[in-house]
Coordinates of C-alpha atoms and ligand atoms in Angstrom, one line a residue:
M14 CA 0.0 0.0 0.0
A15 CA 1.3 3.4 -0.9
N16 CA 1.9 5.7 2.0
S17 CA -0.5 8.2 0.4
T18 CA -3.4 6.0 1.3
E19 CA -2.5 5.7 4.9
G20 CA -5.2 7.1 7.3
T21 CA -7.5 7.9 4.4
A22 CA -10.1 5.1 4.3
R23 CA -13.4 5.7 6.1
I24 CA -14.1 2.1 6.8
A25 CA -12.7 -1.4 6.1
V26 CA -14.0 -4.8 5.2
T27 CA -12.0 -8.0 5.8
G28 CA -13.3 -11.3 4.3
L29 CA -14.2 -10.8 0.7
A30 CA -16.2 -13.8 -0.2
T31 CA -19.8 -13.2 -1.5
M32 CA -21.0 -11.2 1.4
G33 CA -17.9 -9.2 2.2
S34 CA -17.1 -8.2 -1.4
N35 CA -20.7 -7.1 -2.0
L36 CA -20.8 -5.1 1.2
A37 CA -17.5 -3.4 0.3
R38 CA -18.9 -2.5 -3.1
N39 CA -22.1 -1.2 -1.5
L40 CA -20.0 1.0 0.7
A41 CA -17.8 2.2 -2.2
R42 CA -20.9 2.9 -4.3
H43 CA -22.2 5.1 -1.5
G44 CA -19.0 7.3 -1.7
F45 CA -17.1 5.8 1.2
K46 CA -13.5 5.1 0.7
V47 CA -13.3 1.5 1.7
A48 CA -10.2 -0.5 2.6
V49 CA -10.4 -4.2 1.6
H50 CA -8.6 -7.2 2.8
N51 CA -8.9 -11.0 2.6
R52 CA -6.8 -13.8 4.1
S53 CA -5.8 -14.9 0.6
F54 CA -5.0 -11.8 -1.5
A55 CA -6.5 -13.4 -4.6
R56 CA -10.0 -12.4 -3.6
T57 CA -8.9 -8.8 -2.9
K58 CA -7.2 -8.6 -6.3
S59 CA -10.2 -10.0 -8.1
L60 CA -12.5 -7.5 -6.3
I61 CA -10.4 -4.6 -7.4
E62 CA -10.0 -5.9 -11.0
Q63 CA -13.7 -6.5 -11.5
H64 CA -15.3 -3.7 -9.5
G65 CA -12.5 -1.2 -8.7
H66 CA -14.2 1.3 -10.9
E67 CA -17.3 1.4 -8.7
G68 CA -15.8 3.6 -6.1
E69 CA -12.7 4.3 -4.0
F70 CA -11.0 1.1 -2.7
V71 CA -7.8 0.7 -0.8
P72 CA -6.6 -2.9 -1.3
A73 CA -4.5 -4.2 1.6
E74 CA -2.4 -7.3 1.5
T75 CA -2.1 -7.7 5.3
A76 CA -4.2 -6.8 8.3
A77 CA -1.6 -4.3 9.4
E78 CA -1.9 -2.5 6.1
L79 CA -5.6 -2.6 6.4
V80 CA -5.6 -1.0 9.8
A81 CA -3.0 1.6 8.8
S82 CA -5.2 2.7 5.8
L83 CA -8.0 3.8 8.1
Q84 CA -9.0 7.2 9.5
K85 CA -9.4 7.2 13.3
P86 CA -11.4 6.0 15.1
R87 CA -10.9 2.9 12.9
Q88 CA -13.8 0.8 11.8
V89 CA -13.3 -2.7 10.4
I90 CA -16.1 -4.9 9.3
I91 CA -15.4 -8.6 9.5
M92 CA -17.2 -10.8 7.0
V93 CA -15.6 -14.2 7.5
K94 CA -16.8 -17.7 8.4
A95 CA -18.6 -17.6 11.8
G96 CA -16.9 -19.3 14.8
G97 CA -13.1 -19.9 15.0
P98 CA -12.2 -17.9 11.9
T99 CA -14.0 -14.8 13.3
D100 CA -12.1 -15.2 16.6
A101 CA -8.8 -15.5 14.7
V102 CA -9.5 -12.3 12.7
I103 CA -10.6 -10.4 15.8
D104 CA -7.4 -11.3 17.6
E105 CA -5.2 -10.2 14.8
L106 CA -7.1 -6.9 14.3
A107 CA -7.3 -6.1 18.1
D108 CA -3.5 -6.3 18.4
L109 CA -3.2 -3.7 15.7
M110 CA -5.9 -1.3 16.9
E111 CA -6.0 1.5 19.5
P112 CA -8.6 2.3 22.2
G113 CA -11.7 3.8 20.7
D114 CA -11.4 1.8 17.4
M115 CA -14.2 -0.5 16.4
I116 CA -14.4 -4.0 15.2
I117 CA -17.8 -5.0 13.6
D118 CA -18.7 -8.6 13.0
G119 CA -21.2 -8.8 10.2
G120 CA -21.3 -12.6 10.1
N121 CA -23.9 -14.9 11.5
A122 CA -22.4 -15.2 15.0
H123 CA -24.2 -16.7 18.0
F124 CA -25.2 -13.8 20.3
A125 CA -23.4 -15.4 23.2
D126 CA -20.1 -15.3 21.3
T127 CA -20.8 -11.7 20.5
R128 CA -21.3 -10.9 24.2
R129 CA -18.1 -12.7 25.1
R130 CA -16.1 -10.9 22.4
E131 CA -17.6 -7.5 23.3
A132 CA -16.7 -8.0 27.0
A133 CA -13.1 -9.0 26.1
L134 CA -12.5 -6.2 23.7
K135 CA -14.1 -3.6 26.0
E136 CA -11.3 -4.4 28.5
R137 CA -8.8 -3.3 25.9
G138 CA -10.7 -0.1 25.2
L139 CA -12.0 -1.4 21.8
H140 CA -15.6 -1.3 20.7
F141 CA -17.0 -4.6 19.4
V142 CA -20.2 -4.5 17.4
G143 CA -22.1 -7.6 16.5
A144 CA -24.2 -6.6 13.5
G145 CA -26.8 -8.9 12.0
I146 CA -26.9 -8.4 8.3
S147 CA -29.8 -9.9 6.3
G148 CA -30.6 -10.1 2.7
G149 CA -28.1 -12.5 1.3
E150 CA -25.7 -11.5 -1.4
E151 CA -28.2 -9.3 -3.2
G152 CA -29.0 -7.4 0.0
A153 CA -25.4 -6.9 0.8
L154 CA -24.8 -5.2 -2.5
N155 CA -28.0 -3.2 -2.9
G156 CA -29.2 -2.6 0.6
P157 CA -29.5 -5.1 3.4
S158 CA -31.4 -4.9 6.7
I159 CA -28.8 -4.2 9.3
M160 CA -29.2 -5.0 13.0
P161 CA -26.2 -3.6 14.9
G162 CA -25.6 -4.2 18.6
G163 CA -22.7 -2.8 20.6
S164 CA -22.2 0.4 22.5
P165 CA -24.3 3.5 21.7
E166 CA -21.0 5.4 21.3
S167 CA -19.8 3.1 18.5
Y168 CA -23.2 3.6 16.8
K169 CA -22.6 7.3 16.7
H170 CA -19.7 6.7 14.3
L171 CA -21.0 3.7 12.6
G172 CA -24.7 4.5 12.3
P173 CA -24.5 7.1 9.5
V174 CA -22.4 4.7 7.4
L175 CA -24.6 1.6 7.9
E176 CA -27.8 3.6 7.5
S177 CA -26.7 4.9 4.2
I178 CA -25.9 1.5 2.7
A179 CA -29.0 -0.2 4.2
A180 CA -32.3 -0.7 2.4
N181 CA -34.6 2.2 2.6
V182 CA -38.4 2.0 3.0
D183 CA -40.6 5.1 2.9
G184 CA -37.5 7.3 3.6
Q185 CA -36.5 5.2 6.6
A186 CA -33.2 3.2 6.7
C187 CA -33.6 -0.5 7.5
C188 CA -30.9 -0.1 10.2
V189 CA -31.1 1.0 13.8
H190 CA -29.0 0.5 16.9
V191 CA -30.7 -2.6 18.4
G192 CA -29.1 -2.5 21.8
P193 CA -25.9 -3.2 23.6
D194 CA -23.5 -6.2 23.2
G195 CA -25.2 -9.2 21.6
A196 CA -28.6 -7.6 21.0
G197 CA -28.1 -7.2 17.2
H198 CA -27.1 -10.8 16.7
F199 CA -29.9 -12.0 18.9
V200 CA -32.4 -10.1 16.8
K201 CA -30.9 -11.4 13.6
M202 CA -31.1 -14.9 15.0
V203 CA -34.8 -14.5 15.7
H204 CA -35.3 -12.9 12.3
N205 CA -33.9 -16.1 10.8
G206 CA -36.1 -18.2 13.0
I207 CA -39.2 -16.3 11.8
E208 CA -37.9 -16.9 8.2
Y209 CA -37.9 -20.6 8.9
A210 CA -41.5 -20.4 10.2
D211 CA -42.7 -18.3 7.3
M212 CA -41.2 -20.7 4.7
Q213 CA -42.7 -23.7 6.5
L214 CA -46.2 -22.2 6.4
I215 CA -45.8 -21.3 2.7
A216 CA -44.6 -24.9 2.1
E217 CA -47.6 -26.3 3.9
S218 CA -49.9 -24.1 1.9
Y219 CA -48.4 -25.4 -1.3
D220 CA -48.5 -29.0 -0.2
L221 CA -52.2 -28.9 0.8
L222 CA -53.3 -27.1 -2.4
R223 CA -51.4 -29.7 -4.4
R224 CA -52.1 -32.9 -2.6
A225 CA -55.6 -32.3 -1.2
G226 CA -56.7 -29.6 -3.6
G227 CA -55.3 -31.2 -6.8
L228 CA -53.7 -28.1 -8.1
A229 CA -50.6 -28.2 -10.3
P230 CA -47.5 -26.3 -9.3
A231 CA -48.1 -23.7 -12.1
Q232 CA -51.6 -23.1 -10.8
I233 CA -50.3 -22.8 -7.3
A234 CA -47.8 -20.3 -8.6
D235 CA -50.7 -18.2 -9.9
V236 CA -52.4 -18.5 -6.5
F237 CA -49.3 -17.1 -4.8
R238 CA -49.0 -14.4 -7.4
T239 CA -52.5 -13.3 -6.5
W240 CA -51.8 -13.5 -2.8
N241 CA -48.8 -11.2 -3.2
S242 CA -51.0 -8.2 -2.9
G243 CA -52.8 -7.1 0.1
D244 CA -51.9 -8.3 3.6
L245 CA -49.8 -11.3 2.4
E246 CA -47.6 -9.2 0.1
S247 CA -44.0 -10.2 0.9
Y248 CA -40.7 -11.2 -0.7
L249 CA -41.2 -14.8 0.3
V250 CA -44.7 -15.1 -1.2
E251 CA -43.4 -13.3 -4.3
I252 CA -40.5 -15.8 -4.8
T253 CA -42.7 -18.7 -4.0
A254 CA -44.6 -17.9 -7.2
E255 CA -41.3 -17.8 -9.1
V256 CA -40.0 -21.1 -7.8
L257 CA -43.3 -22.9 -8.3
G258 CA -43.7 -21.5 -11.8
H259 CA -40.2 -22.6 -12.8
V260 CA -39.9 -25.6 -15.2
D261 CA -36.8 -27.7 -15.2
A262 CA -35.1 -27.3 -18.6
E263 CA -33.7 -30.8 -18.7
T264 CA -36.8 -32.8 -17.9
G265 CA -39.6 -30.4 -18.6
K266 CA -41.0 -31.1 -15.2
P267 CA -41.9 -28.6 -12.6
F268 CA -38.7 -27.5 -10.9
V269 CA -40.2 -28.3 -7.5
D270 CA -40.5 -32.0 -8.5
V271 CA -36.9 -32.4 -9.4
V272 CA -35.5 -31.0 -6.2
T273 CA -34.7 -33.4 -3.4
D274 CA -37.2 -33.0 -0.6
Q275 CA -34.8 -32.8 2.3
A276 CA -34.2 -29.3 3.8
E277 CA -31.2 -28.3 5.8
Q278 CA -31.3 -26.5 9.1
K279 CA -27.9 -24.9 9.4
G280 CA -27.9 -23.1 12.7
T281 CA -29.8 -19.9 13.3
G282 CA -33.2 -21.7 13.4
R283 CA -31.9 -24.2 15.8
W284 CA -30.3 -21.5 17.9
T285 CA -33.6 -19.6 18.0
V286 CA -35.4 -22.6 19.4
Q287 CA -32.7 -23.4 21.9
E288 CA -32.7 -19.9 23.2
A289 CA -36.5 -19.8 23.4
L290 CA -36.3 -22.9 25.6
E291 CA -33.8 -21.2 27.8
L292 CA -36.1 -18.1 28.1
G293 CA -39.2 -20.2 28.5
I294 CA -40.9 -18.6 25.4
P295 CA -43.1 -20.9 23.2
V296 CA -41.9 -20.3 19.7
T297 CA -43.9 -23.2 18.3
G298 CA -44.0 -22.0 14.8
I299 CA -40.2 -21.8 14.5
A300 CA -39.7 -25.1 16.4
E301 CA -42.2 -26.9 14.0
A302 CA -40.3 -25.4 11.1
V303 CA -36.9 -26.6 12.4
F304 CA -38.3 -30.1 13.2
A305 CA -40.1 -30.3 9.8
R306 CA -36.7 -29.8 8.2
S307 CA -35.0 -32.4 10.4
L308 CA -37.8 -34.8 9.6
S309 CA -37.5 -34.2 5.9
A310 CA -33.9 -35.4 6.2
R311 CA -34.8 -38.7 7.9
T312 CA -34.8 -40.6 4.7
D313 CA -34.3 -43.9 6.4
Q314 CA -37.5 -43.5 8.4
R315 CA -39.4 -42.0 5.6
S316 CA -38.6 -44.7 3.1
A317 CA -39.6 -47.4 5.7
L318 CA -43.1 -45.8 6.1
Q319 CA -43.9 -44.3 2.8
D320 CA -47.2 -45.3 1.3
G321 CA -47.6 -42.2 -0.9
G322 CA -51.3 -42.0 -0.3
V323 CA -53.5 -39.1 0.4
N324 CA -56.9 -40.0 1.9
P325 CA -59.9 -39.0 -0.3
V326 CA -61.6 -36.1 1.4
D327 CA -64.4 -33.6 0.6
V328 CA -62.3 -30.6 -0.1
P329 CA -64.2 -27.4 0.5
D330 CA -64.8 -25.2 -2.5
T331 CA -63.2 -22.4 -0.5
L332 CA -59.9 -24.3 -0.1
V333 CA -57.7 -21.6 -1.8
D334 CA -59.2 -18.8 0.2
D335 CA -59.2 -20.9 3.4
V336 CA -55.5 -21.7 2.9
R337 CA -54.8 -18.0 2.4
A338 CA -56.5 -17.2 5.7
A339 CA -54.7 -20.0 7.5
L340 CA -51.4 -18.8 6.1
Y341 CA -52.0 -15.3 7.3
A342 CA -53.2 -16.2 10.8
S343 CA -50.4 -18.7 11.3
K344 CA -47.9 -16.1 10.2
V345 CA -49.3 -13.6 12.7
V346 CA -48.8 -16.3 15.4
A347 CA -45.2 -17.0 14.3
Y348 CA -44.3 -13.3 14.3
A349 CA -46.0 -12.8 17.6
Q350 CA -43.9 -15.6 19.1
G351 CA -40.7 -14.2 17.6
F352 CA -41.4 -10.8 19.0
D353 CA -42.2 -12.3 22.4
Q354 CA -38.8 -14.0 22.3
I355 CA -37.0 -10.7 21.5
R356 CA -38.9 -9.0 24.3
A357 CA -37.9 -11.7 26.8
A358 CA -34.3 -11.5 25.9
S359 CA -34.3 -7.8 26.0
E360 CA -35.6 -8.0 29.6
T361 CA -33.2 -10.8 30.6
Y362 CA -30.1 -9.0 29.2
S363 CA -31.3 -5.4 29.8
W364 CA -31.1 -4.5 26.1
D365 CA -34.1 -2.2 26.0
I366 CA -35.0 -3.2 22.5
D367 CA -37.6 -1.2 20.7
L368 CA -39.8 -3.9 19.1
G369 CA -41.6 -1.4 16.7
A370 CA -38.1 -0.4 15.4
M371 CA -37.3 -4.1 14.7
A372 CA -40.5 -4.4 12.6
T373 CA -39.4 -1.1 10.8
I374 CA -36.0 -2.3 9.8
W375 CA -37.3 -5.7 8.6
R376 CA -39.5 -4.0 6.1
G377 CA -36.8 -3.9 3.4
G378 CA -33.6 -5.6 2.5
C379 CA -34.1 -8.8 4.4
I380 CA -35.7 -12.1 3.5
I381 CA -38.8 -11.6 5.6
R382 CA -39.6 -8.2 4.3
A383 CA -43.3 -7.8 4.0
V384 CA -46.0 -5.2 4.0
F385 CA -47.4 -6.9 7.1
L386 CA -44.5 -5.5 9.1
N387 CA -46.0 -2.0 8.8
R388 CA -48.9 -3.4 10.9
I389 CA -46.5 -4.7 13.5
R390 CA -44.7 -1.4 13.7
E391 CA -48.0 0.4 14.2
A392 CA -49.1 -2.0 16.9
Y393 CA -45.9 -1.5 18.9
E394 CA -46.0 2.3 18.3
K395 CA -49.5 2.5 19.6
S396 CA -48.7 0.2 22.6
P397 CA -45.0 -0.5 23.3
D398 CA -45.9 -2.9 26.1
L399 CA -48.4 -5.0 24.1
P400 CA -48.4 -8.4 25.8
S401 CA -48.7 -10.1 22.5
L402 CA -49.2 -9.0 18.9
L403 CA -52.3 -11.2 19.0
V404 CA -53.8 -8.7 21.5
D405 CA -53.4 -5.7 19.1
E406 CA -56.8 -4.6 17.8
Y407 CA -55.9 -5.0 14.2
F408 CA -54.3 -8.5 14.5
R409 CA -56.9 -9.7 16.9
S410 CA -59.7 -8.9 14.5
A411 CA -57.7 -10.2 11.5
V412 CA -57.2 -13.6 13.2
E413 CA -60.8 -13.7 14.4
Q414 CA -61.9 -13.3 10.8
A415 CA -59.6 -16.0 9.6
V416 CA -60.2 -18.5 12.3
E417 CA -63.1 -20.4 10.8
A418 CA -61.2 -21.0 7.6
W419 CA -58.1 -21.8 9.5
R420 CA -59.9 -24.6 11.4
R421 CA -61.3 -25.9 8.1
V422 CA -57.8 -26.1 6.7
V423 CA -56.4 -28.0 9.6
V424 CA -59.4 -30.4 9.6
T425 CA -59.1 -31.0 5.8
A426 CA -55.3 -31.5 6.1
V427 CA -55.7 -34.0 9.0
Q428 CA -58.4 -35.9 7.2
A429 CA -56.4 -36.0 4.0
G430 CA -53.3 -37.0 5.8
V431 CA -51.2 -34.0 4.6
P432 CA -49.0 -32.8 7.4
V433 CA -49.5 -29.2 8.5
P434 CA -47.5 -28.9 11.7
G435 CA -47.1 -25.1 11.3
F436 CA -50.8 -24.4 10.7
A437 CA -51.9 -26.9 13.4
S438 CA -49.5 -25.8 16.1
A439 CA -50.2 -22.1 15.5
L440 CA -53.9 -22.8 15.8
A441 CA -53.3 -24.7 19.0
Y442 CA -51.2 -21.9 20.4
Y443 CA -54.0 -19.4 19.6
D444 CA -56.6 -21.6 21.1
A445 CA -54.5 -22.1 24.2
L446 CA -54.2 -18.3 24.7
R447 CA -58.0 -18.0 24.3
S448 CA -58.8 -20.7 26.8
E449 CA -60.1 -19.6 30.1
R450 CA -58.6 -22.7 31.8
L451 CA -55.7 -24.8 30.6
P452 CA -55.0 -28.4 31.5
A453 CA -51.8 -27.2 33.2
A454 CA -53.9 -27.5 36.4
L455 CA -54.0 -31.2 35.9
V456 CA -50.3 -31.3 35.2
Q457 CA -49.7 -29.5 38.4
G458 CA -51.8 -32.0 40.2
L459 CA -49.9 -34.9 38.7
R460 CA -46.6 -33.3 39.6
D461 CA -47.7 -32.9 43.2
F462 CA -48.9 -36.5 43.3
F463 CA -45.7 -38.2 42.2
G464 CA -43.1 -35.7 43.2
A465 CA -44.6 -33.4 45.9
H466 CA -43.9 -30.5 43.6
T467 CA -46.7 -28.4 45.3
Y468 CA -49.2 -26.2 43.7
T469 CA -51.0 -22.8 44.1
R470 CA -54.8 -22.4 44.3
V471 CA -57.2 -20.2 42.4
D472 CA -59.0 -19.2 45.6
K473 CA -56.4 -18.5 48.2
Q474 CA -52.8 -17.3 48.6
G475 CA -50.0 -19.7 49.5
T476 CA -48.4 -22.9 48.2
F477 CA -49.9 -26.3 49.0
H478 CA -49.3 -30.0 48.9
T479 CA -51.9 -32.8 49.1
L480 CA -50.9 -35.9 51.2
W481 CA -51.7 -38.3 48.3
G482 CA -50.3 -41.4 50.0
A483 CA -52.1 -40.7 53.3
D484 CA -55.5 -39.2 54.0
R485 CA -55.3 -36.8 51.0
S486 CA -55.6 -33.8 53.3
E487 CA -54.0 -30.6 52.1
I488 CA -51.1 -29.0 53.9
D489 CA -49.3 -25.7 53.5
A490 CA -46.1 -26.4 51.6
Ligands
LIG429 N1 -24.1 -15.9 2.4 C1 -25.1 -15.3 2.9 O1 -26.2 -15.2 2.3 C2 -25.0 -14.7 4.2 C3 -26.1 -13.9 4.7 C4 -25.9 -13.3 5.9 C5 -24.8 -13.5 6.7 N2 -23.8 -14.3 6.2 C6 -22.6 -14.4 7.0 O2 -21.6 -13.6 6.5 C7 -20.3 -14.1 6.7 C8 -19.6 -14.3 5.4 O3 -20.4 -15.1 4.5 P1 -19.9 -15.5 3.1 O4 -20.9 -16.5 2.5 O5 -19.6 -14.3 2.3 O6 -18.5 -16.2 3.3 P2 -18.1 -17.6 4.0 O7 -18.1 -18.7 3.0 O8 -18.9 -17.8 5.2 O9 -16.6 -17.4 4.5 C9 -15.6 -17.2 3.5 C10 -14.6 -16.1 3.9 O10 -14.1 -16.3 5.2 C11 -12.7 -16.3 5.1 N3 -12.0 -17.1 6.1 C12 -12.3 -18.4 6.4 N4 -11.6 -18.9 7.4 C13 -10.7 -17.8 7.8 C14 -9.7 -17.7 8.7 N5 -9.4 -18.7 9.6 N6 -9.1 -16.5 8.8 C15 -9.4 -15.5 8.0 N7 -10.4 -15.6 7.1 C16 -11.0 -16.7 7.0 C17 -12.4 -16.7 3.7 O11 -11.1 -16.3 3.4 P3 -10.3 -17.1 2.2 O12 -10.8 -16.4 0.9 O13 -8.9 -16.8 2.4 O14 -10.6 -18.5 2.3 C18 -13.5 -15.9 3.0 O15 -13.2 -14.6 2.8 C19 -20.6 -15.5 7.4 O16 -20.4 -15.3 8.8 C20 -22.0 -15.8 7.0 O17 -22.6 -16.6 8.0 C21 -23.9 -14.9 5.0

């Protein structure tokens, strides 16, 4: 690096695979002089050769050169493989940086790792920002949704840069300071969990329309195209129409029929469910989606039981509209659960996350972007302490209007033998919240019977135990 570039770059990106190089190009296209570095220099060279004309880049062969090229306080975005590689890069950078400098991890880190890294770097006077970045490679280039955590002070420097490269909806950047330490990566994790749930519900809609309703993929593509207006309008519904309408060039078959029916669950969906279990928050929609993927991969069990059949059922004439209603209502439940999880974590870790702001920054750039998020934003703006999205006037009435059709869909699916774990568990969750009494009372009784776990009563204060093995009298516990 020529000395003339020392101390001139506004920001740096290290890790120039798909995400990092696109993010660097996005920064350069927005007028930021961006220093770029990769473990193997070939990627850096290729970025400059192919895209150097898009803005001002400072290629660096070593991490030391990269750090030297930056204005102070220095800001380096890491876009490398999550886990060990991220730690290795952080260690190398931290040794080269000064108090007040910032290291930003834009990878898909687990929020607990982000908390650990933030605490360690804070001791050295460095800011560490775990920033969730959603939108895949296209988003990284043209405007992702960005969920940065870290200190408010680091956001003062970083915010204007990130907000200018993020997606923008109605004049608002899809980027906001989420909260301290691991808050950004936590929210990104739940975002991905909701993405799992959303896709599962879409997949169930397709399966039911095809196997019980008898529609062909191309017809279902048209159904999704129609749905992509009004309250279901979203990126995922839009691309569902594209994927279902696609025909395999080699065989002439619908593309969906030549793809193996085993889905992966790489990490964030599983993490979301694990953390929900820790927090005691029922995220049944996300859990069903993760399990449905795991089940799809159990080819040994599937091939042993496969009989291919769908039971003949009287499919209601309203099936398409019913499925639309079930999809919408189940989606409301999945989002309500995801927001519950964010709220619970925010309280547990004292993050003070603004839930309405999360809905706002998910409106563009990310995979779950949807018109529907405007409603969520409005709900939390009206009532920041809303106990559940399902309680909000708009969602409550939308779900009430959908519920009859939703039940018909679940009944039809059960009778036909088409699995709809997402629809069914969302409905069960809704029905549980509506119930005046839950059978948890019986569970408590059983626990007291076999393990003297005690119980509380509806009619008086205190904790009690029944002497089940003796005269069954009740004692104060
Ligand atoms: N792909 C997506 O759609 C997406 C979306 C959101 C977030 N993310 C996250 O963004 C990050 C980057 O994703 P990606 O798909 O662009 O790349 P990736 O395949 O996850 O990682 C490849 C990059 O990591 C570098 N790397 C690997 N091990 C390293 C080590 N020990 N030290 C230094 N560098 C190392 C590689 O350098 P070499 O070239 O030298 O091998 C390369 O630049 C990941 O954390 C990913 O989870 C990805």
